PDB file of C-alpha atoms in Angstrom:
ATOM      1  CA  MET A  23     147.309 158.732 121.853  1.00 49.00           C
ATOM      2  CA  ASN A  24     145.906 158.263 118.937  1.00 53.00           C
ATOM      3  CA  ASP A  25     142.042 160.471 118.754  1.00 54.00           C
ATOM      4  CA  ASN A  26     142.076 158.351 115.204  1.00 55.00           C
ATOM      5  CA  LYS A  27     141.663 155.138 117.051  1.00 54.00           C
ATOM      6  CA  PRO A  28     137.378 154.215 117.415  1.00 56.00           C
ATOM      7  CA  ASN A  29     136.945 154.064 120.784  1.00 72.00           C
ATOM      8  CA  ASN A  30     135.577 150.586 122.124  1.00 80.00           C
ATOM      9  CA  ALA A  31     131.527 151.351 121.834  1.00 77.00           C
ATOM     10  CA  ASP A  32     132.089 153.420 118.176  1.00 76.00           C
ATOM     11  CA  ALA A  33     133.389 149.277 117.051  1.00 79.00           C
ATOM     12  CA  ILE A  34     130.496 148.077 119.123  1.00 80.00           C
ATOM     13  CA  ASP A  35     127.883 149.871 117.108  1.00 79.00           C
ATOM     14  CA  ASP A  36     130.042 149.681 113.145  1.00 84.00           C
ATOM     15  CA  LYS A  37     129.315 145.633 114.469  1.00 85.00           C
ATOM     16  CA  GLU A  38     126.313 145.487 115.169  1.00 85.00           C
ATOM     17  CA  ALA A  39     125.592 147.727 112.003  1.00 86.00           C
ATOM     18  CA  ARG A  40     127.232 145.157 109.414  1.00 87.00           C
ATOM     19  CA  TYR A  41     125.121 142.766 111.628  1.00 88.00           C
ATOM     20  CA  LYS A  42     121.891 143.467 111.288  1.00 86.00           C
ATOM     21  CA  ALA A  43     122.831 144.779 107.306  1.00 87.00           C
ATOM     22  CA  ARG A  44     123.652 141.616 106.483  1.00 89.00           C
ATOM     23  CA  MET A  45     120.285 139.592 108.922  1.00 89.00           C
ATOM     24  CA  GLN A  46     117.909 141.895 106.878  1.00 89.00           C
ATOM     25  CA  ARG A  47     119.657 141.182 103.684  1.00 89.00           C
ATOM     26  CA  LYS A  48     119.118 137.757 104.490  1.00 88.00           C
ATOM     27  CA  LYS A  49     115.939 137.999 105.471  1.00 89.00           C
ATOM     28  CA  ALA A  50     114.619 139.413 102.232  1.00 86.00           C
ATOM     29  CA  VAL A  51     116.172 136.221 100.341  1.00 86.00           C
ATOM     30  CA  ILE A  52     114.275 134.364 102.189  1.00 85.00           C
ATOM     31  CA  ASP A  53     111.165 136.081 102.732  1.00 81.00           C
ATOM     32  CA  GLU A  54     111.646 136.112  98.422  1.00 83.00           C
ATOM     33  CA  SER A  55     111.528 132.308  98.650  1.00 78.00           C
ATOM     34  CA  ILE A  56     108.527 131.774 100.565  1.00 79.00           C
ATOM     35  CA  ALA A  57     106.623 134.620  98.507  1.00 79.00           C
ATOM     36  CA  ARG A  58     107.858 131.773  95.078  1.00 81.00           C
ATOM     37  CA  ALA A  59     106.353 128.606  97.268  1.00 70.00           C
ATOM     38  CA  ASP A  60     102.635 129.856  96.723  1.00 79.00           C
ATOM     39  CA  GLN A  61     100.879 126.132  95.807  1.00 78.00           C
ATOM     40  CA  ASP A  62      98.929 124.363  98.505  1.00 85.00           C
ATOM     41  CA  LYS A  63      98.119 120.340  98.180  1.00 93.00           C
ATOM     42  CA  GLY A  64      99.336 117.554 100.431  1.00 97.00           C
ATOM     43  CA  VAL A  65     102.631 116.375  99.947  1.00 97.00           C
ATOM     44  CA  CYS A  66     104.817 112.679  99.838  1.00 98.00           C
ATOM     45  CA  LEU A  67     107.520 112.576 101.895  1.00 98.00           C
ATOM     46  CA  VAL A  68     109.807 110.011 101.570  1.00 98.00           C
ATOM     47  CA  LEU A  69     112.316 109.139 104.615  1.00 98.00           C
ATOM     48  CA  THR A  70     115.264 106.698 103.633  1.00 98.00           C
ATOM     49  CA  GLY A  71     118.854 105.788 104.840  1.00 97.00           C
ATOM     50  CA  ASN A  72     120.360 103.524 107.296  1.00 94.00           C
ATOM     51  CA  GLY A  73     120.541 105.542 109.352  1.00 94.00           C
ATOM     52  CA  LYS A  74     117.834 106.346 113.569  1.00 92.00           C
ATOM     53  CA  GLY A  75     114.859 108.556 113.211  1.00 94.00           C
ATOM     54  CA  LYS A  76     113.162 107.705 109.930  1.00 96.00           C
ATOM     55  CA  SER A  77     109.731 106.283 111.989  1.00 94.00           C
ATOM     56  CA  SER A  78     110.547 108.511 114.462  1.00 94.00           C
ATOM     57  CA  SER A  79     109.873 111.520 112.488  1.00 96.00           C
ATOM     58  CA  GLY A  80     107.030 110.533 110.759  1.00 97.00           C
ATOM     59  CA  PHE A  81     105.820 110.100 114.324  1.00 96.00           C
ATOM     60  CA  GLY A  82     106.875 114.034 115.438  1.00 96.00           C
ATOM     61  CA  MET A  83     104.664 114.525 111.905  1.00 97.00           C
ATOM     62  CA  VAL A  84     101.553 112.304 113.217  1.00 98.00           C
ATOM     63  CA  ALA A  85     101.818 114.487 116.526  1.00 97.00           C
ATOM     64  CA  ARG A  86     102.355 118.070 114.181  1.00 97.00           C
ATOM     65  CA  ALA A  87      99.225 116.973 112.356  1.00 98.00           C
ATOM     66  CA  LEU A  88      97.286 116.113 115.509  1.00 98.00           C
ATOM     67  CA  GLY A  89      98.060 119.378 117.278  1.00 97.00           C
ATOM     68  CA  HIS A  90      96.309 121.226 113.813  1.00 97.00           C
ATOM     69  CA  GLY A  91      93.131 118.948 114.925  1.00 97.00           C
ATOM     70  CA  MET A  92      94.153 116.828 112.120  1.00 98.00           C
ATOM     71  CA  GLN A  93      93.138 113.299 111.314  1.00 98.00           C
ATOM     72  CA  VAL A  94      95.834 111.094 110.922  1.00 98.00           C
ATOM     73  CA  GLY A  95      96.396 107.525 109.834  1.00 98.00           C
ATOM     74  CA  VAL A  96      98.907 104.906 110.548  1.00 97.00           C
ATOM     75  CA  VAL A  97     100.058 101.277 108.870  1.00 96.00           C
ATOM     76  CA  GLN A  98     103.080  99.757 110.135  1.00 93.00           C
ATOM     77  CA  PHE A  99     104.323  96.865 108.157  1.00 91.00           C
ATOM     78  CA  ILE A 100     106.796  94.937 109.099  1.00 84.00           C
ATOM     79  CA  LYS A 101     107.061  96.270 113.092  1.00 68.00           C
ATOM     80  CA  GLY A 102     104.649  94.578 114.908  1.00 60.00           C
ATOM     81  CA  SER A 103     106.212  91.129 116.972  1.00 55.00           C
ATOM     82  CA  TYR A 104     106.453  93.739 120.211  1.00 62.00           C
ATOM     83  CA  SER A 105     104.735  97.174 120.575  1.00 72.00           C
ATOM     84  CA  THR A 106     106.131 100.503 120.549  1.00 83.00           C
ATOM     85  CA  GLY A 107     105.587 103.673 122.734  1.00 89.00           C
ATOM     86  CA  GLU A 108     104.348 105.025 119.737  1.00 91.00           C
ATOM     87  CA  GLU A 109     101.025 102.930 119.443  1.00 91.00           C
ATOM     88  CA  ALA A 110     100.943 102.690 123.043  1.00 92.00           C
ATOM     89  CA  PHE A 111     100.338 106.569 122.967  1.00 94.00           C
ATOM     90  CA  PHE A 112      98.707 107.410 119.456  1.00 96.00           C
ATOM     91  CA  ARG A 113      96.128 104.870 120.392  1.00 94.00           C
ATOM     92  CA  ARG A 114      95.016 106.818 122.735  1.00 95.00           C
ATOM     93  CA  PHE A 115      93.916 109.607 120.379  1.00 97.00           C
ATOM     94  CA  ASP A 116      90.101 109.153 118.457  1.00 97.00           C
ATOM     95  CA  GLU A 117      91.570 111.091 115.871  1.00 98.00           C
ATOM     96  CA  VAL A 118      94.124 108.722 115.069  1.00 98.00           C
ATOM     97  CA  GLU A 119      93.692 105.294 112.651  1.00 97.00           C
ATOM     98  CA  TYR A 120      96.118 103.366 113.883  1.00 96.00           C
ATOM     99  CA  TYR A 121      97.218  99.536 111.937  1.00 94.00           C
ATOM    100  CA  VAL A 122      99.067  97.327 113.342  1.00 91.00           C
ATOM    101  CA  MET A 123     100.496  95.096 110.289  1.00 83.00           C
ATOM    102  CA  GLY A 124     103.630  93.242 110.196  1.00 70.00           C
ATOM    103  CA  GLU A 125     104.708  90.026 112.196  1.00 63.00           C
ATOM    104  CA  GLY A 126     108.710  91.171 112.476  1.00 54.00           C
ATOM    105  CA  PHE A 127     111.955  91.883 110.352  1.00 51.00           C
ATOM    106  CA  THR A 128     112.037  88.944 107.372  1.00 54.00           C
ATOM    107  CA  TRP A 129     114.508  86.871 109.673  1.00 49.00           C
ATOM    108  CA  GLU A 130     112.101  87.022 112.616  1.00 56.00           C
ATOM    109  CA  THR A 131     109.885  84.991 110.686  1.00 58.00           C
ATOM    110  CA  GLN A 132     111.625  82.914 108.474  1.00 62.00           C
ATOM    111  CA  ASP A 133     108.563  82.579 106.457  1.00 74.00           C
ATOM    112  CA  LYS A 134     107.938  84.383 102.999  1.00 83.00           C
ATOM    113  CA  THR A 135     104.550  83.333 102.376  1.00 85.00           C
ATOM    114  CA  ARG A 136     103.434  84.667 105.847  1.00 84.00           C
ATOM    115  CA  ASP A 137     105.252  87.856 105.266  1.00 85.00           C
ATOM    116  CA  ILE A 138     103.762  88.492 101.689  1.00 89.00           C
ATOM    117  CA  GLU A 139     100.491  88.045 102.890  1.00 89.00           C
ATOM    118  CA  ALA A 140     100.889  90.133 106.134  1.00 89.00           C
ATOM    119  CA  ALA A 141     102.808  93.231 103.856  1.00 91.00           C
ATOM    120  CA  SER A 142      99.416  92.552 101.360  1.00 93.00           C
ATOM    121  CA  ALA A 143      96.938  93.015 104.185  1.00 93.00           C
ATOM    122  CA  ALA A 144      98.840  96.106 104.943  1.00 94.00           C
ATOM    123  CA  TRP A 145      98.712  97.514 102.047  1.00 97.00           C
ATOM    124  CA  ALA A 146      95.221  96.821 101.051  1.00 96.00           C
ATOM    125  CA  GLN A 147      94.399  98.879 104.645  1.00 96.00           C
ATOM    126  CA  ALA A 148      96.715 101.511 103.381  1.00 97.00           C
ATOM    127  CA  LYS A 149      94.800 102.075 100.125  1.00 98.00           C
ATOM    128  CA  MET A 150      91.915 102.721 101.606  1.00 98.00           C
ATOM    129  CA  LEU A 151      93.402 105.625 104.182  1.00 98.00           C
ATOM    130  CA  LEU A 152      94.928 106.478 100.717  1.00 98.00           C
ATOM    131  CA  GLU A 153      91.736 106.844  98.934  1.00 98.00           C
ATOM    132  CA  ASN A 154      89.955 108.360 102.036  1.00 98.00           C
ATOM    133  CA  ASP A 155      89.685 112.631 101.948  1.00 96.00           C
ATOM    134  CA  ALA A 156      88.742 112.986 105.821  1.00 98.00           C
ATOM    135  CA  ILE A 157      92.079 111.318 106.595  1.00 98.00           C
ATOM    136  CA  SER A 158      94.429 114.485 106.780  1.00 98.00           C
ATOM    137  CA  LEU A 159      98.051 112.429 107.477  1.00 98.00           C
ATOM    138  CA  VAL A 160      98.655 109.170 105.974  1.00 98.00           C
ATOM    139  CA  VAL A 161     102.536 107.580 107.507  1.00 98.00           C
ATOM    140  CA  LEU A 162     103.703 104.005 105.448  1.00 98.00           C
ATOM    141  CA  ASP A 163     106.067 102.632 108.317  1.00 95.00           C
ATOM    142  CA  GLU A 164     108.129 100.792 107.104  1.00 94.00           C
ATOM    143  CA  LEU A 165     106.736 100.197 103.386  1.00 96.00           C
ATOM    144  CA  ASN A 166     109.677 100.098 101.773  1.00 96.00           C
ATOM    145  CA  ILE A 167     111.165  97.654 103.039  1.00 93.00           C
ATOM    146  CA  ALA A 168     108.095  95.241 101.780  1.00 93.00           C
ATOM    147  CA  LEU A 169     108.784  97.141  98.339  1.00 96.00           C
ATOM    148  CA  LYS A 170     112.270  96.487  98.456  1.00 94.00           C
ATOM    149  CA  TYR A 171     111.360  92.607  99.329  1.00 92.00           C
ATOM    150  CA  LYS A 172     108.605  92.739  96.286  1.00 93.00           C
ATOM    151  CA  TYR A 173     105.799  92.365  99.469  1.00 93.00           C
ATOM    152  CA  VAL A 174     104.193  94.763  97.747  1.00 95.00           C
ATOM    153  CA  ALA A 175     103.493  96.022  94.020  1.00 97.00           C
ATOM    154  CA  LEU A 176     105.992  99.158  93.226  1.00 98.00           C
ATOM    155  CA  ASP A 177     103.607 100.316  90.564  1.00 98.00           C
ATOM    156  CA  ASP A 178     100.327 100.581  92.624  1.00 97.00           C
ATOM    157  CA  VAL A 179     101.862 102.420  95.685  1.00 98.00           C
ATOM    158  CA  ILE A 180     103.030 104.835  93.237  1.00 98.00           C
ATOM    159  CA  THR A 181      99.705 105.080  91.654  1.00 98.00           C
ATOM    160  CA  ALA A 182      97.937 104.614  95.175  1.00 98.00           C
ATOM    161  CA  VAL A 183      99.987 107.926  95.657  1.00 98.00           C
ATOM    162  CA  GLN A 184      99.643 110.310  93.035  1.00 97.00           C
ATOM    163  CA  SER A 185      95.289 109.643  92.474  1.00 97.00           C
ATOM    164  CA  ARG A 186      95.122 110.017  96.486  1.00 98.00           C
ATOM    165  CA  PRO A 187      92.836 113.390  97.925  1.00 97.00           C
ATOM    166  CA  ARG A 188      94.594 116.994  96.744  1.00 96.00           C
ATOM    167  CA  TYR A 189      94.985 117.831 100.007  1.00 97.00           C
ATOM    168  CA  GLN A 190      96.160 114.434 102.239  1.00 98.00           C
ATOM    169  CA  HIS A 191     100.067 114.443 103.451  1.00 98.00           C
ATOM    170  CA  VAL A 192     101.647 110.813 103.122  1.00 98.00           C
ATOM    171  CA  VAL A 193     105.101 110.061 104.736  1.00 98.00           C
ATOM    172  CA  ILE A 194     106.646 106.803 103.560  1.00 98.00           C
ATOM    173  CA  THR A 195     109.754 105.327 105.975  1.00 97.00           C
ATOM    174  CA  GLY A 196     112.577 102.831 105.429  1.00 96.00           C
ATOM    175  CA  ARG A 197     115.832 102.273 104.035  1.00 95.00           C
ATOM    176  CA  GLY A 198     116.164 101.312 100.681  1.00 96.00           C
ATOM    177  CA  ALA A 199     113.257 103.901  98.833  1.00 98.00           C
ATOM    178  CA  PRO A 200     113.186 102.853  95.571  1.00 97.00           C
ATOM    179  CA  GLN A 201     114.201 105.291  92.825  1.00 98.00           C
ATOM    180  CA  ALA A 202     110.690 105.407  91.157  1.00 97.00           C
ATOM    181  CA  LEU A 203     109.133 106.449  94.651  1.00 98.00           C
ATOM    182  CA  ILE A 204     112.194 109.333  94.961  1.00 98.00           C
ATOM    183  CA  ASP A 205     111.633 110.593  91.818  1.00 98.00           C
ATOM    184  CA  VAL A 206     107.941 111.480  92.329  1.00 97.00           C
ATOM    185  CA  ALA A 207     107.747 112.620  96.042  1.00 98.00           C
ATOM    186  CA  ASP A 208     107.564 115.778  96.787  1.00 97.00           C
ATOM    187  CA  THR A 209     109.865 115.945 100.198  1.00 97.00           C
ATOM    188  CA  VAL A 210     113.298 112.805 100.454  1.00 98.00           C
ATOM    189  CA  THR A 211     115.150 112.913 103.824  1.00 97.00           C
ATOM    190  CA  GLU A 212     117.910 110.386 103.705  1.00 97.00           C
ATOM    191  CA  MET A 213     119.236 108.943 107.583  1.00 95.00           C
ATOM    192  CA  GLN A 214     123.022 108.317 107.485  1.00 94.00           C
ATOM    193  CA  VAL A 215     124.230 106.778 110.331  1.00 90.00           C
ATOM    194  CA  ILE A 216     127.621 108.762 112.275  1.00 90.00           C
ATOM    195  CA  LYS A 217     127.545 106.295 115.286  1.00 91.00           C
ATOM    196  CA  HIS A 218     124.990 104.558 116.953  1.00 84.00           C
ATOM    197  CA  ALA A 219     124.412 102.227 120.977  1.00 85.00           C
ATOM    198  CA  TYR A 220     123.535  99.061 119.146  1.00 75.00           C
ATOM    199  CA  GLN A 221     127.530  98.689 117.767  1.00 79.00           C
ATOM    200  CA  ALA A 222     128.819  99.155 120.842  1.00 84.00           C
ATOM    201  CA  GLY A 223     126.659  96.483 122.714  1.00 89.00           C
ATOM    202  CA  ILE A 224     123.675  98.782 124.006  1.00 87.00           C
ATOM    203  CA  LYS A 225     120.022  97.172 123.084  1.00 87.00           C
ATOM    204  CA  ALA A 226     117.015  99.070 122.305  1.00 81.00           C
ATOM    205  CA  GLN A 227     116.265 101.325 124.839  1.00 87.00           C
ATOM    206  CA  LYS A 228     112.034 102.372 125.841  1.00 84.00           C
ATOM    207  CA  GLY A 229     111.347 105.894 124.460  1.00 82.00           C
ATOM    208  CA  VAL A 230     114.383 105.691 122.205  1.00 82.00           C
ATOM    209  CA  GLU A 231     114.305 102.714 119.992  1.00 78.00           C
ATOM    210  CA  LEU A 232     111.220 100.374 121.559  1.00 78.00           C
TER     211      LEU A 232
END
């Protein structure tokens, strides 16, 4: 019998000690990183890409903001030809100004003039929210689509975003976000498609897409 061989309890103690030391080093790095982030200001988030979850993420932030007692403004630029669970739910809250300004996707309306008019009206409403310092969070859902088709002027959007109240947050969703908007945003997330139920012939489901 080898008396120098550590028993099982010693091995476990050594493993736990190494784990604790590793976590302490990691915590020190994270704490230092948090301490460096000392600015307090509103942020601009751009959620783009071909994957599912852009609007869902934006509305998750609406729920989070309401939990903090914040006032929220939502403008939907494209969706509008059918009702969604988000609209039905968030309209229950007095703290939310909710505007559905779109008339559906471009292939549904098949009327460019009408699409431009709807997008222009949506942007006019969005600008009022971006100028209102009582609104803490503004969600501009599918604005990137309107920018892609040039229904809304990119320069106007960037100017409004950069000149909004200091502590106001703005979330802009939609695939194909222009590079100039990405450049001025504070946080940008690109959703990627790995797999989607629609590709297997499963229609949009309430509580998931609707």
